[in-house]
Tab-separated table of C-alpha atoms in Angstrom:
chain	number	residue	atom	x	y	z
A	1085	MET	CA	-47.170	-52.356	52.851
A	1086	SER	CA	-45.616	-51.842	49.385
A	1087	ASN	CA	-45.620	-48.061	49.986
A	1088	ILE	CA	-43.512	-48.579	53.099
A	1089	PHE	CA	-40.972	-50.659	51.145
A	1090	ARG	CA	-40.954	-48.150	48.307
A	1091	THR	CA	-40.366	-45.293	50.765
A	1092	LEU	CA	-37.580	-47.209	52.522
A	1093	PHE	CA	-36.003	-48.002	49.163
A	1094	ILE	CA	-36.061	-44.317	48.134
A	1095	ILE	CA	-34.528	-43.281	51.465
A	1096	MET	CA	-31.782	-45.907	51.085
A	1097	VAL	CA	-30.986	-44.774	47.535
A	1098	MET	CA	-30.877	-41.121	48.600
A	1099	ALA	CA	-28.640	-41.917	51.560
A	1100	ALA	CA	-26.282	-43.905	49.346
A	1101	THR	CA	-25.917	-41.117	46.794
A	1102	VAL	CA	-25.426	-38.167	49.144
A	1103	LYS	CA	-21.869	-36.864	49.110
A	1104	VAL	CA	-20.499	-35.894	52.471
A	1105	ALA	CA	-17.734	-33.342	52.544
A	1106	HIS	CA	-14.974	-34.486	54.877
A	1107	GLY	CA	-12.901	-31.488	55.678
A	1108	GLN	CA	-12.293	-29.040	58.406
A	1109	LYS	CA	-14.430	-25.930	58.167
A	1110	LYS	CA	-13.467	-24.115	61.369
A	1111	LEU	CA	-9.956	-23.674	62.698
A	1112	ASP	CA	-9.408	-23.461	66.434
A	1113	PRO	CA	-8.146	-20.122	67.792
A	1114	GLN	CA	-4.683	-21.497	68.635
A	1115	ALA	CA	-4.177	-22.732	65.060
A	1116	ILE	CA	-5.101	-19.290	63.730
A	1117	THR	CA	-2.715	-17.593	66.181
A	1118	ASP	CA	0.112	-19.947	65.216
A	1119	LEU	CA	-0.495	-19.515	61.478
A	1120	GLN	CA	-0.411	-15.711	61.811
A	1121	LYS	CA	3.268	-15.957	62.847
A	1122	THR	CA	4.420	-16.869	59.333
A	1123	PRO	CA	1.839	-15.704	56.771
A	1124	LYS	CA	3.650	-17.111	53.715
A	1125	TYR	CA	2.738	-20.547	52.339
A	1126	ALA	CA	4.222	-22.740	49.607
A	1127	PHE	CA	3.154	-26.157	48.357
A	1128	ILE	CA	4.815	-28.508	45.901
A	1129	LEU	CA	2.532	-31.017	44.224
A	1130	THR	CA	2.136	-33.392	41.312
A	1131	THR	CA	-1.595	-34.178	41.034
A	1132	GLU	CA	-4.804	-32.436	40.056
A	1133	LYS	CA	-6.402	-33.615	43.314
A	1134	HIS	CA	-3.745	-31.872	45.378
A	1135	PHE	CA	-3.893	-28.731	43.215
A	1136	LYS	CA	-7.606	-28.462	43.952
A	1137	GLY	CA	-7.017	-29.301	47.615
A	1138	VAL	CA	-4.415	-26.578	48.085
A	1139	LEU	CA	-6.768	-24.023	46.516
A	1140	SER	CA	-9.475	-25.188	48.937
A	1141	MET	CA	-7.025	-24.757	51.810
A	1142	TYR	CA	-6.551	-21.145	50.729
A	1143	ASP	CA	-10.306	-20.657	51.084
A	1144	LEU	CA	-10.302	-22.344	54.512
A	1145	LEU	CA	-7.547	-20.089	55.793
A	1146	ILE	CA	-9.196	-16.918	54.474
A	1147	GLU	CA	-12.637	-17.923	55.816
A	1148	ASN	CA	-11.086	-18.398	59.259
A	1149	GLY	CA	-9.430	-14.988	59.222
A	1150	VAL	CA	-5.867	-16.166	58.697
A	1151	LEU	CA	-3.714	-13.425	57.207
A	1152	ILE	CA	-1.998	-14.587	54.014
A	1153	GLU	CA	0.902	-12.524	52.757
A	1154	ASP	CA	1.967	-14.929	49.982
A	1155	TYR	CA	0.535	-18.242	48.798
A	1156	GLU	CA	2.371	-20.185	46.129
A	1157	ILE	CA	1.798	-23.544	44.497
A	1158	VAL	CA	4.814	-25.135	42.795
A	1159	VAL	CA	3.703	-27.692	40.230
A	1160	LYS	CA	5.718	-30.553	38.765
A	1161	GLY	CA	4.899	-33.908	37.204
A	1162	LYS	CA	1.945	-34.956	35.073
A	1163	VAL	CA	-0.452	-32.321	36.420
A	1164	VAL	CA	1.518	-29.852	34.270
A	1165	THR	CA	-0.389	-31.244	31.268
A	1166	GLN	CA	-3.649	-30.081	32.870
A	1167	LEU	CA	-2.535	-26.470	33.308
A	1168	VAL	CA	-3.260	-25.629	29.692
A	1169	LYS	CA	-5.687	-23.165	28.142
A	1170	ASP	CA	-9.374	-24.152	28.173
A	1171	SER	CA	-8.843	-26.816	30.849
A	1172	GLU	CA	-10.912	-27.502	33.966
A	1173	LEU	CA	-8.052	-26.225	36.119
A	1174	GLU	CA	-7.943	-22.940	34.206
A	1175	GLU	CA	-11.609	-22.387	34.983
A	1176	LEU	CA	-11.067	-23.261	38.657
A	1177	PHE	CA	-8.010	-21.011	38.937
A	1178	GLN	CA	-9.868	-17.889	37.762
A	1179	LYS	CA	-11.191	-17.347	41.310
A	1180	TYR	CA	-7.622	-17.295	42.694
A	1181	LYS	CA	-5.914	-15.197	40.038
A	1182	GLY	CA	-3.959	-12.389	41.680
A	1183	LYS	CA	-4.208	-14.104	45.089
A	1184	VAL	CA	-2.407	-17.417	44.544
A	1185	LYS	CA	0.838	-17.694	42.601
A	1186	VAL	CA	1.458	-20.868	40.593
A	1187	SER	CA	4.979	-21.763	39.478
A	1188	VAL	CA	5.317	-24.521	36.891
A	1189	CYS	CA	8.459	-26.630	36.595
A	1190	SER	CA	10.100	-26.116	33.178
A	1191	VAL	CA	11.751	-29.555	33.384
A	1192	ALA	CA	8.342	-31.235	33.733
A	1193	MET	CA	6.993	-29.082	30.913
A	1194	GLU	CA	9.821	-30.153	28.617
A	1195	LYS	CA	9.481	-33.849	29.476
A	1196	LEU	CA	5.702	-33.753	28.977
A	1197	GLY	CA	5.690	-31.650	25.803
A	1198	VAL	CA	3.972	-28.599	27.302
A	1199	SER	CA	5.143	-25.256	25.919
A	1200	GLU	CA	4.833	-21.950	27.742
A	1201	GLU	CA	2.320	-20.804	25.109
A	1202	MET	CA	0.057	-23.742	25.995
A	1203	LEU	CA	-0.201	-22.712	29.674
A	1204	PHE	CA	-3.171	-20.645	30.759
A	1205	GLU	CA	-2.677	-17.044	31.830
A	1206	GLY	CA	-1.465	-16.324	35.341
A	1207	LEU	CA	1.113	-19.101	35.636
A	1208	ASN	CA	4.847	-18.575	36.110
A	1209	VAL	CA	7.461	-20.902	34.684
A	1210	THR	CA	10.337	-21.749	37.022
A	1211	SER	CA	13.582	-23.525	36.140
A	1212	THR	CA	12.995	-26.466	38.507
A	1213	ALA	CA	10.358	-27.158	41.128
A	1214	SER	CA	12.896	-28.325	43.705
A	1215	VAL	CA	15.061	-25.213	43.467
A	1216	ARG	CA	11.941	-23.005	43.664
A	1217	MET	CA	10.852	-24.753	46.876
A	1218	LEU	CA	14.317	-24.311	48.367
A	1219	GLN	CA	14.102	-20.595	47.543
A	1220	LEU	CA	10.724	-20.318	49.239
A	1221	GLN	CA	11.980	-22.165	52.330
A	1222	ALA	CA	15.035	-19.887	52.467
A	1223	ASN	CA	12.634	-16.932	52.443
A	1224	GLY	CA	10.674	-18.159	55.461
A	1225	TYR	CA	7.661	-19.804	53.827
A	1226	ASN	CA	5.664	-22.536	55.547
A	1227	THR	CA	6.012	-25.430	53.100
A	1228	LEU	CA	4.163	-28.670	52.422
A	1229	THR	CA	4.850	-31.402	49.896
A	1230	TYR	CA	2.068	-33.475	48.351
């Protein structure tokens, strides 16, 4: 009897600690067709969570055969402090270097005390995040704000 309880306890602990990924893995054919119409994407964001999420979205689109002409992340706010050399985000970004462009708001950098020399390689400094997004919209990019 105690073996049954022990086994049930182990199963309950395992079930409670398993992480389930909640995210779309397969896009429907109509979504892919629609996305092919404008293969340029731009995102403006302020958090590490959204930075990671937008990189994951790049993977989702590629894995589903969506053509990507340009993919740009415009970063402003406190996440700018995490885009420095030897950071977790630098390590994560290595996979996307040359595929995903990241523009960093110089106003946020100034307010948060982040110099251009502190940023990891592969990032572009832009005068303001808002003006950069307006430029991207004017050039026909699909845009999302997080």
